Amino acid sequence: MTAHVSMETYYEKYRHREDGWKYELVDGRIEKFEKTMKLNQHYIANNLHDLFYSLKMNGKVEGSFTAEVDNELWKDHVRIPDMCYLNQAQVLDAYNGGHPIAEFVIEVVSPSDKMEKYKEKIRDYFKAGVKVIWMIYPKVKEVDVYVKGSSQMTICEGEMICSAAPALPEFAISVNDIFKKPEQPK
C-alpha cells in the first residue's frame, strides 16, 4: 500500500513531471495515467478551442476554455481533465488564488485507458459539481455526453450535435466537426 500523499507533495513532486505521464491525486494516492492527447490528436483540441473562441469573439460566452487545469475536487483529490471550461467568475476566483471546479470537462480516451478509471473520474466530477462531461473516443470517432442529474448518457456520432448544456449551452458542435482534420497550408 502506498503512503498518503499530501496536496503539497503532489504539487511539488508529481504535478509538473515531464515524463509522458499525467499524475492525479485521488484521496491521497497518486494515480498515473498515460497522457491521452497524442500529438496527432491535437486537431481535436484545436477544433474545440476554435469553436469556443469564435463564440467568445461574438460575445456569446465568457470565461476560459483551456487544457489540463487542476481541479481540486476535495481534500487530497485532484483531477486534471484534458480540457475544461471555467466561467468568468471561476476565472476571477482562480486569479485570486482559489481553486474553482470546472462546470464542463472533456476527457480524450486512448485505447490503452481503462474504462473503470474513467467511470471513477465521472463519479468524482459529478460529486464535486461538474455539470457536463464529454468522453471523446478518437479511434471510433464518438463522443459520450454525460449530464449531471440525468440517468442517461448520450452517444454522439457523425452529424449528431454534442452540447455542453446546461454548463455552456452555446457550445454545441457535430462529432464530424470535432474530428475535422486540419487542412494543408496554402
mmCIF file of C-alpha atoms in Angstrom:
data_model
loop_
_atom_site.group_PDB
_atom_site.id
_atom_site.type_symbol
_atom_site.label_atom_id
_atom_site.label_comp_id
_atom_site.label_asym_id
_atom_site.label_seq_id
_atom_site.Cartn_x
_atom_site.Cartn_y
_atom_site.Cartn_z
ATOM 1 C CA MET A 1 0.000 0.000 0.000
ATOM 2 C CA THR A 2 1.344 3.422 -0.879
ATOM 3 C CA ALA A 3 1.782 6.134 1.706
ATOM 4 C CA HIS A 4 -0.644 9.051 1.859
ATOM 5 C CA VAL A 5 0.500 11.916 -0.347
ATOM 6 C CA SER A 6 -0.386 15.442 0.719
ATOM 7 C CA MET A 7 -1.574 18.128 -1.665
ATOM 8 C CA GLU A 8 1.732 19.963 -1.140
ATOM 9 C CA THR A 9 3.804 16.875 -2.013
ATOM 10 C CA TYR A 10 1.625 16.241 -5.047
ATOM 11 C CA TYR A 11 2.264 19.730 -6.422
ATOM 12 C CA GLU A 12 5.943 19.615 -5.542
ATOM 13 C CA LYS A 13 6.827 16.152 -6.858
ATOM 14 C CA TYR A 14 4.188 14.994 -9.330
ATOM 15 C CA ARG A 15 2.117 17.725 -10.956
ATOM 16 C CA HIS A 16 4.659 19.047 -13.432
ATOM 17 C CA ARG A 17 6.667 15.941 -14.225
ATOM 18 C CA GLU A 18 7.701 15.778 -17.850
ATOM 19 C CA ASP A 19 7.876 12.017 -18.269
ATOM 20 C CA GLY A 20 4.962 11.304 -20.614
ATOM 21 C CA TRP A 21 2.503 10.568 -17.801
ATOM 22 C CA LYS A 22 -0.244 12.571 -16.131
ATOM 23 C CA TYR A 23 -0.468 12.273 -12.357
ATOM 24 C CA GLU A 24 -3.635 12.879 -10.376
ATOM 25 C CA LEU A 25 -4.116 12.862 -6.617
ATOM 26 C CA VAL A 26 -7.032 10.623 -5.646
ATOM 27 C CA ASP A 27 -7.887 10.523 -1.950
ATOM 28 C CA GLY A 28 -4.226 10.938 -1.016
ATOM 29 C CA ARG A 29 -2.890 8.385 -3.549
ATOM 30 C CA ILE A 30 -1.100 9.101 -6.789
ATOM 31 C CA GLU A 31 -2.755 7.720 -9.906
ATOM 32 C CA LYS A 32 -0.645 7.630 -13.034
ATOM 33 C CA PHE A 33 -2.262 7.935 -16.461
ATOM 34 C CA GLU A 34 -0.750 7.852 -19.905
ATOM 35 C CA LYS A 35 -1.001 11.323 -21.423
ATOM 36 C CA THR A 36 -4.116 10.931 -23.506
ATOM 37 C CA MET A 37 -3.766 13.581 -26.167
ATOM 38 C CA LYS A 38 -1.325 12.263 -28.718
ATOM 39 C CA LEU A 39 0.415 14.787 -30.933
ATOM 40 C CA ASN A 40 -1.590 13.609 -33.944
ATOM 41 C CA GLN A 41 -4.828 14.260 -31.990
ATOM 42 C CA HIS A 42 -4.249 17.916 -31.160
ATOM 43 C CA TYR A 43 -6.514 18.865 -34.046
ATOM 44 C CA ILE A 44 -9.424 17.759 -31.816
ATOM 45 C CA ALA A 45 -8.446 20.313 -29.171
ATOM 46 C CA ASN A 46 -7.886 22.927 -31.886
ATOM 47 C CA ASN A 47 -11.380 22.373 -33.300
ATOM 48 C CA LEU A 48 -12.948 22.749 -29.846
ATOM 49 C CA HIS A 49 -10.832 25.813 -28.996
ATOM 50 C CA ASP A 50 -11.780 27.390 -32.339
ATOM 51 C CA LEU A 51 -15.467 26.930 -31.508
ATOM 52 C CA PHE A 52 -15.085 28.433 -28.043
ATOM 53 C CA TYR A 53 -13.091 31.432 -29.185
ATOM 54 C CA SER A 54 -15.440 32.157 -32.090
ATOM 55 C CA LEU A 55 -18.309 32.183 -29.560
ATOM 56 C CA LYS A 56 -16.260 34.409 -27.274
ATOM 57 C CA MET A 57 -15.344 36.844 -30.062
ATOM 58 C CA ASN A 58 -19.053 37.137 -30.918
ATOM 59 C CA GLY A 59 -19.948 37.904 -27.295
ATOM 60 C CA LYS A 60 -21.895 34.681 -26.793
ATOM 61 C CA VAL A 61 -19.724 33.244 -23.984
ATOM 62 C CA GLU A 62 -17.339 34.461 -21.318
ATOM 63 C CA GLY A 63 -14.721 32.645 -19.338
ATOM 64 C CA SER A 64 -11.956 30.307 -20.394
ATOM 65 C CA PHE A 65 -11.682 27.028 -22.273
ATOM 66 C CA THR A 66 -8.316 25.504 -21.549
ATOM 67 C CA ALA A 67 -6.299 22.307 -21.271
ATOM 68 C CA GLU A 68 -5.111 20.369 -18.241
ATOM 69 C CA VAL A 69 -6.270 22.649 -15.443
ATOM 70 C CA ASP A 70 -6.052 21.265 -11.922
ATOM 71 C CA ASN A 71 -9.485 20.645 -10.450
ATOM 72 C CA GLU A 72 -9.098 20.250 -6.684
ATOM 73 C CA LEU A 73 -12.323 18.364 -6.163
ATOM 74 C CA TRP A 74 -11.892 17.987 -2.401
ATOM 75 C CA LYS A 75 -9.092 17.484 0.134
ATOM 76 C CA ASP A 76 -6.284 15.382 -1.325
ATOM 77 C CA HIS A 77 -8.204 14.825 -4.568
ATOM 78 C CA VAL A 78 -7.086 16.497 -7.810
ATOM 79 C CA ARG A 79 -8.323 15.581 -11.266
ATOM 80 C CA ILE A 80 -6.864 17.077 -14.459
ATOM 81 C CA PRO A 81 -9.270 16.921 -17.390
ATOM 82 C CA ASP A 82 -7.812 17.120 -20.878
ATOM 83 C CA MET A 83 -9.893 20.258 -21.497
ATOM 84 C CA CYS A 84 -12.373 22.229 -19.429
ATOM 85 C CA TYR A 85 -14.484 25.362 -19.237
ATOM 86 C CA LEU A 86 -14.373 27.877 -16.400
ATOM 87 C CA ASN A 87 -16.995 30.625 -16.340
ATOM 88 C CA GLN A 88 -15.882 34.236 -15.812
ATOM 89 C CA ALA A 89 -16.462 34.137 -12.029
ATOM 90 C CA GLN A 90 -14.325 30.993 -11.823
ATOM 91 C CA VAL A 91 -11.551 32.612 -13.872
ATOM 92 C CA LEU A 92 -11.545 35.521 -11.404
ATOM 93 C CA ASP A 93 -11.590 33.089 -8.461
ATOM 94 C CA ALA A 94 -8.545 31.257 -9.884
ATOM 95 C CA TYR A 95 -6.767 34.566 -10.473
ATOM 96 C CA ASN A 96 -7.323 35.407 -6.799
ATOM 97 C CA GLY A 97 -5.812 32.090 -5.662
ATOM 98 C CA GLY A 98 -8.968 29.999 -5.498
ATOM 99 C CA HIS A 99 -9.412 26.514 -6.888
ATOM 100 C CA PRO A 100 -12.648 26.507 -8.874
ATOM 101 C CA ILE A 101 -14.071 23.286 -10.230
ATOM 102 C CA ALA A 102 -14.869 23.354 -13.932
ATOM 103 C CA GLU A 103 -18.520 23.212 -14.965
ATOM 104 C CA PHE A 104 -17.746 21.331 -18.180
ATOM 105 C CA VAL A 105 -14.894 18.856 -18.666
ATOM 106 C CA ILE A 106 -13.617 16.836 -21.595
ATOM 107 C CA GLU A 107 -11.528 13.680 -21.480
ATOM 108 C CA VAL A 108 -9.955 12.209 -24.621
ATOM 109 C CA VAL A 109 -9.844 8.435 -24.239
ATOM 110 C CA SER A 110 -6.969 6.438 -25.676
ATOM 111 C CA PRO A 111 -7.099 2.716 -26.491
ATOM 112 C CA SER A 112 -4.844 1.936 -23.515
ATOM 113 C CA ASP A 113 -7.155 3.643 -20.989
ATOM 114 C CA LYS A 114 -9.202 1.516 -18.639
ATOM 115 C CA MET A 115 -12.903 2.370 -18.634
ATOM 116 C CA GLU A 116 -13.172 1.663 -14.900
ATOM 117 C CA LYS A 117 -10.812 4.562 -14.194
ATOM 118 C CA TYR A 118 -12.928 6.861 -16.336
ATOM 119 C CA LYS A 119 -16.101 5.742 -14.557
ATOM 120 C CA GLU A 120 -14.381 6.731 -11.282
ATOM 121 C CA LYS A 121 -13.465 10.102 -12.785
ATOM 122 C CA ILE A 122 -17.043 10.690 -13.947
ATOM 123 C CA ARG A 123 -18.355 9.953 -10.443
ATOM 124 C CA ASP A 124 -15.715 12.238 -8.909
ATOM 125 C CA TYR A 125 -16.501 15.093 -11.301
ATOM 126 C CA PHE A 126 -20.240 14.901 -10.650
ATOM 127 C CA LYS A 127 -19.752 14.574 -6.883
ATOM 128 C CA ALA A 128 -17.668 17.783 -6.984
ATOM 129 C CA GLY A 129 -20.244 19.737 -9.009
ATOM 130 C CA VAL A 130 -19.235 19.383 -12.661
ATOM 131 C CA LYS A 131 -22.367 19.754 -14.806
ATOM 132 C CA VAL A 132 -21.333 18.190 -18.151
ATOM 133 C CA ILE A 133 -18.668 15.659 -19.155
ATOM 134 C CA TRP A 134 -17.667 14.675 -22.673
ATOM 135 C CA MET A 135 -15.686 11.482 -23.213
ATOM 136 C CA ILE A 136 -14.120 11.667 -26.676
ATOM 137 C CA TYR A 137 -13.078 8.440 -28.401
ATOM 138 C CA PRO A 138 -10.814 9.338 -31.369
ATOM 139 C CA LYS A 139 -10.358 5.788 -32.613
ATOM 140 C CA VAL A 140 -14.098 5.271 -33.177
ATOM 141 C CA LYS A 141 -14.989 8.962 -33.690
ATOM 142 C CA GLU A 142 -17.583 9.006 -30.929
ATOM 143 C CA VAL A 143 -18.402 11.358 -28.067
ATOM 144 C CA ASP A 144 -20.268 10.195 -24.978
ATOM 145 C CA VAL A 145 -22.050 13.077 -23.227
ATOM 146 C CA TYR A 146 -22.893 12.858 -19.522
ATOM 147 C CA VAL A 147 -25.076 15.475 -17.819
ATOM 148 C CA LYS A 148 -25.293 15.687 -14.037
ATOM 149 C CA GLY A 149 -28.712 14.642 -12.810
ATOM 150 C CA SER A 150 -29.504 12.611 -15.918
ATOM 151 C CA SER A 151 -29.545 8.857 -15.697
ATOM 152 C CA GLN A 152 -28.749 8.598 -19.398
ATOM 153 C CA MET A 153 -25.553 9.053 -21.356
ATOM 154 C CA THR A 154 -25.884 10.288 -24.945
ATOM 155 C CA ILE A 155 -23.705 8.642 -27.586
ATOM 156 C CA CYS A 156 -22.955 11.093 -30.394
ATOM 157 C CA GLU A 157 -21.658 10.094 -33.823
ATOM 158 C CA GLY A 158 -21.396 11.637 -37.300
ATOM 159 C CA GLU A 159 -23.575 14.719 -37.743
ATOM 160 C CA MET A 160 -25.104 14.432 -34.262
ATOM 161 C CA ILE A 161 -24.618 17.577 -32.203
ATOM 162 C CA CYS A 162 -22.802 17.365 -28.877
ATOM 163 C CA SER A 163 -23.956 20.048 -26.444
ATOM 164 C CA ALA A 164 -22.322 21.316 -23.270
ATOM 165 C CA ALA A 165 -25.708 22.436 -21.891
ATOM 166 C CA PRO A 166 -26.526 23.256 -19.158
ATOM 167 C CA ALA A 167 -22.956 24.327 -18.283
ATOM 168 C CA LEU A 168 -22.309 26.100 -21.582
ATOM 169 C CA PRO A 169 -25.422 25.883 -23.816
ATOM 170 C CA GLU A 170 -23.871 27.840 -26.688
ATOM 171 C CA PHE A 171 -21.083 25.250 -27.010
ATOM 172 C CA ALA A 172 -22.549 22.763 -29.485
ATOM 173 C CA ILE A 173 -20.740 21.008 -32.316
ATOM 174 C CA SER A 174 -21.194 17.970 -34.523
ATOM 175 C CA VAL A 175 -18.984 14.961 -33.985
ATOM 176 C CA ASN A 176 -17.762 15.299 -37.575
ATOM 177 C CA ASP A 177 -16.634 18.863 -36.802
ATOM 178 C CA ILE A 178 -14.846 17.725 -33.638
ATOM 179 C CA PHE A 179 -12.873 15.259 -35.762
ATOM 180 C CA LYS A 180 -12.392 17.553 -38.759
ATOM 181 C CA LYS A 181 -8.802 17.065 -39.913
ATOM 182 C CA PRO A 182 -6.559 20.101 -40.334
ATOM 183 C CA GLU A 183 -6.088 21.409 -43.851
ATOM 184 C CA GLN A 184 -2.808 21.808 -45.691
ATOM 185 C CA PRO A 185 -1.466 25.378 -45.606
ATOM 186 C CA LYS A 186 -1.766 27.210 -48.916
#
